[in-house]
XYZ file of C-alpha atoms in Angstrom:
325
model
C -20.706 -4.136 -7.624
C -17.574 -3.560 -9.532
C -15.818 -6.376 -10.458
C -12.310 -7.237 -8.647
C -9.255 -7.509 -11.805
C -6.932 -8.751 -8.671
C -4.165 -6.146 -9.585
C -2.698 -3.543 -7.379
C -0.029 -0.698 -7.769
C 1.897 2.146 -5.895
C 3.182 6.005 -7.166
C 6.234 6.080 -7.392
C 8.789 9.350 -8.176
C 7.360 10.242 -11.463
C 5.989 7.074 -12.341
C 3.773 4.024 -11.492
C 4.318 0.823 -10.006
C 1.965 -2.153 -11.063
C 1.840 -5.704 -9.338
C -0.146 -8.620 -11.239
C 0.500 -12.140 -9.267
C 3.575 -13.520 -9.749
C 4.858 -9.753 -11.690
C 5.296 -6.425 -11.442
C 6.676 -3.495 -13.781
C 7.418 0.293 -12.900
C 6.961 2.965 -15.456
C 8.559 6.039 -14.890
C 8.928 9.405 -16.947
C 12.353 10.586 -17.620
C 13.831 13.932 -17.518
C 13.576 13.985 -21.505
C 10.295 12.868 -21.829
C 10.657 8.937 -22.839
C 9.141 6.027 -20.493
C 11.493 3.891 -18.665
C 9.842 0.238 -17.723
C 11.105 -2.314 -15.622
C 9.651 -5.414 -15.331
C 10.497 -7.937 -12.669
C 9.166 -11.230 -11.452
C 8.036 -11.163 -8.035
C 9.271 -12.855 -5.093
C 7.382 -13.309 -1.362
C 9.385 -12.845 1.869
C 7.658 -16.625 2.509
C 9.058 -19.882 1.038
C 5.600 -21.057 0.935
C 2.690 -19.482 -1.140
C 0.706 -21.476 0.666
C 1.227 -19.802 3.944
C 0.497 -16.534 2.618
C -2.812 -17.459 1.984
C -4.034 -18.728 5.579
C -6.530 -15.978 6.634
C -4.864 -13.307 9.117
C -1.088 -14.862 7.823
C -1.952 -13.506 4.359
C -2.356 -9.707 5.843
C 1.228 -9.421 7.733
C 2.506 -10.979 4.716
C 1.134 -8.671 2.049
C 2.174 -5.811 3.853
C 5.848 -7.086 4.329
C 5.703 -8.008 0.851
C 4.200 -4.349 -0.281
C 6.805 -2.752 1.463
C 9.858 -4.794 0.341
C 8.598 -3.867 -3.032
C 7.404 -0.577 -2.834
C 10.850 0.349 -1.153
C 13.052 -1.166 -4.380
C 10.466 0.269 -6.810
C 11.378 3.724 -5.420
C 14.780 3.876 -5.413
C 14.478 2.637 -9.252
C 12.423 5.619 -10.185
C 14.580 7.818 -8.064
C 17.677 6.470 -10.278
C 15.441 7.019 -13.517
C 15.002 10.616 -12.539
C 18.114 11.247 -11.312
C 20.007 9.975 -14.422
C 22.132 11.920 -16.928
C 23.288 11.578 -20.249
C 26.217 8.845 -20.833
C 28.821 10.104 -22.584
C 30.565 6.759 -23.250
C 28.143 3.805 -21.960
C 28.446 2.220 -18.559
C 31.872 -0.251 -18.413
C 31.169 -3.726 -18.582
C 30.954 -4.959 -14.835
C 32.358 -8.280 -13.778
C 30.366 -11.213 -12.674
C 32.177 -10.784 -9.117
C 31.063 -6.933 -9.023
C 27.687 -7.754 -10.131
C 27.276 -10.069 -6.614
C 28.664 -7.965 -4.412
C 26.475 -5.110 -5.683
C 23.724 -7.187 -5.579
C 24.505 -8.192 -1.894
C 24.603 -4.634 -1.198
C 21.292 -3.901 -2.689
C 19.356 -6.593 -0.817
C 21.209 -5.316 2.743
C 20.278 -1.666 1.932
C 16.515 -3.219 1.404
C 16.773 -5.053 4.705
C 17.841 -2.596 6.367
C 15.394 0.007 4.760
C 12.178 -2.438 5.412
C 13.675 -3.206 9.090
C 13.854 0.718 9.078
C 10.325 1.449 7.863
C 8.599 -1.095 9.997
C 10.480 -0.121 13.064
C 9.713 4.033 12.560
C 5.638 3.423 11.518
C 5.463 1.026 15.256
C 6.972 4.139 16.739
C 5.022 6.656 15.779
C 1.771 5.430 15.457
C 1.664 2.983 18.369
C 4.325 3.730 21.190
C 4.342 7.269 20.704
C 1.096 8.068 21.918
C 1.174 5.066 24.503
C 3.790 6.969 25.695
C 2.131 10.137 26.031
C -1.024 9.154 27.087
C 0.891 6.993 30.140
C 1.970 10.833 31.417
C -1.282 10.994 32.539
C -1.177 7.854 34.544
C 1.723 9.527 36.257
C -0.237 12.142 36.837
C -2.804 9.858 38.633
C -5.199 9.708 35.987
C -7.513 6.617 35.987
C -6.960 3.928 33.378
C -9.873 4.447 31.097
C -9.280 8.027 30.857
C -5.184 6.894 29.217
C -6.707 4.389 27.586
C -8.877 7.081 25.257
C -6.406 9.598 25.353
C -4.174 6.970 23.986
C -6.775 6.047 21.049
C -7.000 9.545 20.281
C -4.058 10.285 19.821
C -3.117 7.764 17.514
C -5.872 8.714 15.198
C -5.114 12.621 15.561
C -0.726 11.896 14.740
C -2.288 9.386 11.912
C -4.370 12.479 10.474
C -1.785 14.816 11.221
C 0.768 13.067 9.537
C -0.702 12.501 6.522
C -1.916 15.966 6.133
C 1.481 17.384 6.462
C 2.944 15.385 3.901
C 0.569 15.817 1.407
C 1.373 19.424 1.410
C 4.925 19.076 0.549
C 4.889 20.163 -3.844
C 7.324 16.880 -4.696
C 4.778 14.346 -2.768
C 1.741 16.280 -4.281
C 3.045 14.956 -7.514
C 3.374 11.196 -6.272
C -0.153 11.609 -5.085
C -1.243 12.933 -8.552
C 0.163 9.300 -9.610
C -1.374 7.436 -7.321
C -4.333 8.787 -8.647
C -3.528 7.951 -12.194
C -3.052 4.689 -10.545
C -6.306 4.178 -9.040
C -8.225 5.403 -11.774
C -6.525 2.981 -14.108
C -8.187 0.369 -12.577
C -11.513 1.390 -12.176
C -11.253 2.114 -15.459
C -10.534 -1.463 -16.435
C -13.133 -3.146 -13.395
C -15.981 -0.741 -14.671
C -15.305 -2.385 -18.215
C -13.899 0.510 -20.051
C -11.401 0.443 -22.459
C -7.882 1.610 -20.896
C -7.968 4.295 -22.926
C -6.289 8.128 -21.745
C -9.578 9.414 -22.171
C -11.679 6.646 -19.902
C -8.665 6.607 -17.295
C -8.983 10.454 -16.998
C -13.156 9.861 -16.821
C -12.660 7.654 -14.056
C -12.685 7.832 -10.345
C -9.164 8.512 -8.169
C -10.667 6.520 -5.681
C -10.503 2.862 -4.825
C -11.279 0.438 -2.141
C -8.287 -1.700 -1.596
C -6.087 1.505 -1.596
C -3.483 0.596 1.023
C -3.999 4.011 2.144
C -7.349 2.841 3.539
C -5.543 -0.214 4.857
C -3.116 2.191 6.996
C -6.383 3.971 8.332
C -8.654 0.491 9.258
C -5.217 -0.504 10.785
C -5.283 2.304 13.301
C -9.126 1.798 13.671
C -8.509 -1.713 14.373
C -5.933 -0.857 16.918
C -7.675 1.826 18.814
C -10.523 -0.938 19.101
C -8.159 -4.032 20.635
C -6.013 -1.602 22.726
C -9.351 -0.410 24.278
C -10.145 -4.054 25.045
C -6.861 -4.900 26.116
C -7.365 -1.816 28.728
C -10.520 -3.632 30.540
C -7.494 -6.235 31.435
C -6.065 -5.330 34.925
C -2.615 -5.049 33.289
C -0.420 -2.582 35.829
C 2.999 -2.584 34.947
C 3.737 -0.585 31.806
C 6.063 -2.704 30.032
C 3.826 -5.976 29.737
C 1.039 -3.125 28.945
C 3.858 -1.718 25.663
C 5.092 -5.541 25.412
C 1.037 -6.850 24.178
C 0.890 -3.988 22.391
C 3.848 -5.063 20.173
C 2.420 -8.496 20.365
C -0.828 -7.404 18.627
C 0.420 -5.976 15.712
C 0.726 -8.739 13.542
C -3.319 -9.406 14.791
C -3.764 -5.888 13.730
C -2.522 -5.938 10.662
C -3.934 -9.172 9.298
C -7.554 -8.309 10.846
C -7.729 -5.400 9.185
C -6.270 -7.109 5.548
C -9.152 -9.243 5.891
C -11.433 -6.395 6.409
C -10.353 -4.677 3.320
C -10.137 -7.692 1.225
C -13.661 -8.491 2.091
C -14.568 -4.602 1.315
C -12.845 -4.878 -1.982
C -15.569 -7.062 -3.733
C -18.746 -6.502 -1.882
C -21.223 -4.093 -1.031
C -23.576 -3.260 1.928
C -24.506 -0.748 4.387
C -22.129 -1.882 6.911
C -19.679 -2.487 4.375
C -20.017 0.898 2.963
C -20.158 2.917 5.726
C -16.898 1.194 6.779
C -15.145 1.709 3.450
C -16.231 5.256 3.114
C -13.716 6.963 6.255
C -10.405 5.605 3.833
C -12.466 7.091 0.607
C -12.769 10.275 2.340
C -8.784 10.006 3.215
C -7.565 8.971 -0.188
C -9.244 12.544 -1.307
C -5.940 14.103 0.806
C -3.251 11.348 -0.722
C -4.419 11.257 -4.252
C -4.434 14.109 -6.957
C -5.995 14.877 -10.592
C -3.597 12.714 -12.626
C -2.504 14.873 -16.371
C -3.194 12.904 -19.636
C 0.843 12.359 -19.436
C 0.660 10.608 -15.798
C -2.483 8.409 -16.834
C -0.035 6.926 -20.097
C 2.698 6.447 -17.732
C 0.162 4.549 -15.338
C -0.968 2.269 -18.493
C 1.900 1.617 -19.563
C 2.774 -0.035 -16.391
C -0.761 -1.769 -16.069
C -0.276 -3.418 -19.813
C 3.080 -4.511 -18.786
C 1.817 -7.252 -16.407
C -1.660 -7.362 -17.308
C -4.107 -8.707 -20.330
C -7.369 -6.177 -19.538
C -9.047 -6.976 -22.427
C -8.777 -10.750 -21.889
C -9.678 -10.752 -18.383
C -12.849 -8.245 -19.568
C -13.425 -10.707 -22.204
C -13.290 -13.360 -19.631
C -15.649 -11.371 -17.159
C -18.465 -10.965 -19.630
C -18.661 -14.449 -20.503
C -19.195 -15.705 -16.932
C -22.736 -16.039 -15.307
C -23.221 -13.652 -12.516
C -22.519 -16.198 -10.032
C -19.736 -17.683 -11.030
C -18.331 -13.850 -11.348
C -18.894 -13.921 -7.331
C -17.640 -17.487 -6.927
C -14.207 -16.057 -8.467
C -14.147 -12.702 -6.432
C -14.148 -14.781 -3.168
C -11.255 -16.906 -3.880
């Protein structure tokens, strides 16, 4: 089984986002060729670490979290390829400028997470509980809206993320998020993170968030379809446990992935292999520029060859001891 280095990333607009505990950096290409790289501590939307790790807690948390950062790492890159040539340097800003801008900043990400959250419940879960209750309008029976319902939140899922990944400026995120991915397994099957061995390597991983998105609508077709054997008749408490479940959702299905991420199995396997299939649509053949861009964000927050070094030494089963921590 390949071994777990505990590091995670996201494409970005020409570029690479890489997240090692308490770190992450962004690598992005600019317009004249040079690598821009940030690199930022980083912060949980808890107080408390420890309450991010209860089991089910951790997975709402980790996707807030994701998305916070994964918002603020995209507007960066979008500012590194965006940005011209100074002619004369930026002016020197004042400390009272530099708050207020930064009060602005962490409103617009507010409001953009608030946003994001708010539009992915909408589509994917009262969209087609609204459809599906135009049947029950219709007089339809209740198990008959209750798997129209699942089906079409796995057919807008699909259909969503087929239609974006034919748009030409996402197809070369998703080139980057397969530089991303292969970066990894590069470094977990114990190769050096070399161009060459990151081009060799596979574009698909297990604890893609990608797959996450797709055991999250899996998850929720199953509890919805439970939730319908309930004799539940008016449609707003039906909508209102629906909104209640999410969270439930979310951090079954973290725990589900987590667990996927370091072991192997036939069940395991065969429930992995739907979001391998899917991260063939979201991810692309990387070029040899996109895989440097993708290490240079990896070495940024990360020591592979220490934590290789540090793999090989270990028995076998302390190897599996760590993994499950």
């Amino acid at each position: 089984m390949q071994k777990n280095c505990g590091i995670g990333g996201q494409a970005v607009i020409e570029g690479i986002m890489m997240r090692n505990g308490g770190e992450y950096s962004v690598a992005c290409r600019k317009a004249d060729g040079t690598v821009a790289l940030k690199k930022e501590p980083f912060r949980s939307v808890l107080p408390s670490e420890k309450v991010g790790r209860i089991p089910m807690v951790r997975g709402v948390v980790a996707f807030i979290d994701s998305l916070a950062v994964g918002i603020s790492c995209l507007m960066y890159s979008a500012d590194v390829s965006s940005e011209e040539e100074a002619d004369g340097g930026e002016k020197e800003k004042t400390e009272q400028q530099k708050k207020k801008e930064k009060r602005e900043w962490n409103l617009i990400m507010t409001m953009t997470v608030v946003f994001s959250i708010a539009f992915s419940v909408a589509l994917f879960m009262l969209l087609p509980f609204w459809i599906a209750g135009l049947l029950g309008r219709a007089g339809a029976p209740q198990v008959l809206i209750n798997v129209t319902e699942a089906l079409l939140r796995v057919l807008i899922f699909l259909g969503y993320m087929l239609l974006i990944s034919r748009m030409k400026d996402i197809q070369r995120v998703y080139a980057y998020h397969g530089a991303e991915h292969k970066c990894i397994n590069c470094i977990e099957r114990g190769y050096d993170l070399t161009i060459e061995n990151v081009m060799k390597s596979s574009r698909q991983h297990r604890r893609c968030g990608t797959s996450f998105l797709l055991i999250v609508i899996c998850i929720s077709v199953v509890v919805f379809l439970l939730l319908g054997l309930f004799d539940i008749r008016s449609g707003a408490m039906r909508l209102l446990w629906r909104l209640i479940l999410i969270p439930v959702i979310a951090g079954i299905s973290y725990e589900i992935l987590r667990y996927a991420g370091s072991h192997e199995g036939p069940v395991i396997n065969a429930l992995v292999k739907p979001g391998l299939m899917l991260q063939k649509l979201v991810t692309r053949e990387p070029d040899e520029d996109m895989c440097a861009v993708a290490i240079r964000a990896v070495e940024a927050v990360f020591d592979w060859k220490a934590w290789q070094e540090h793999n090989k030494q270990l028995p076998s089963g302390a190897r599996d001891e760590e993994e499950a921590l």
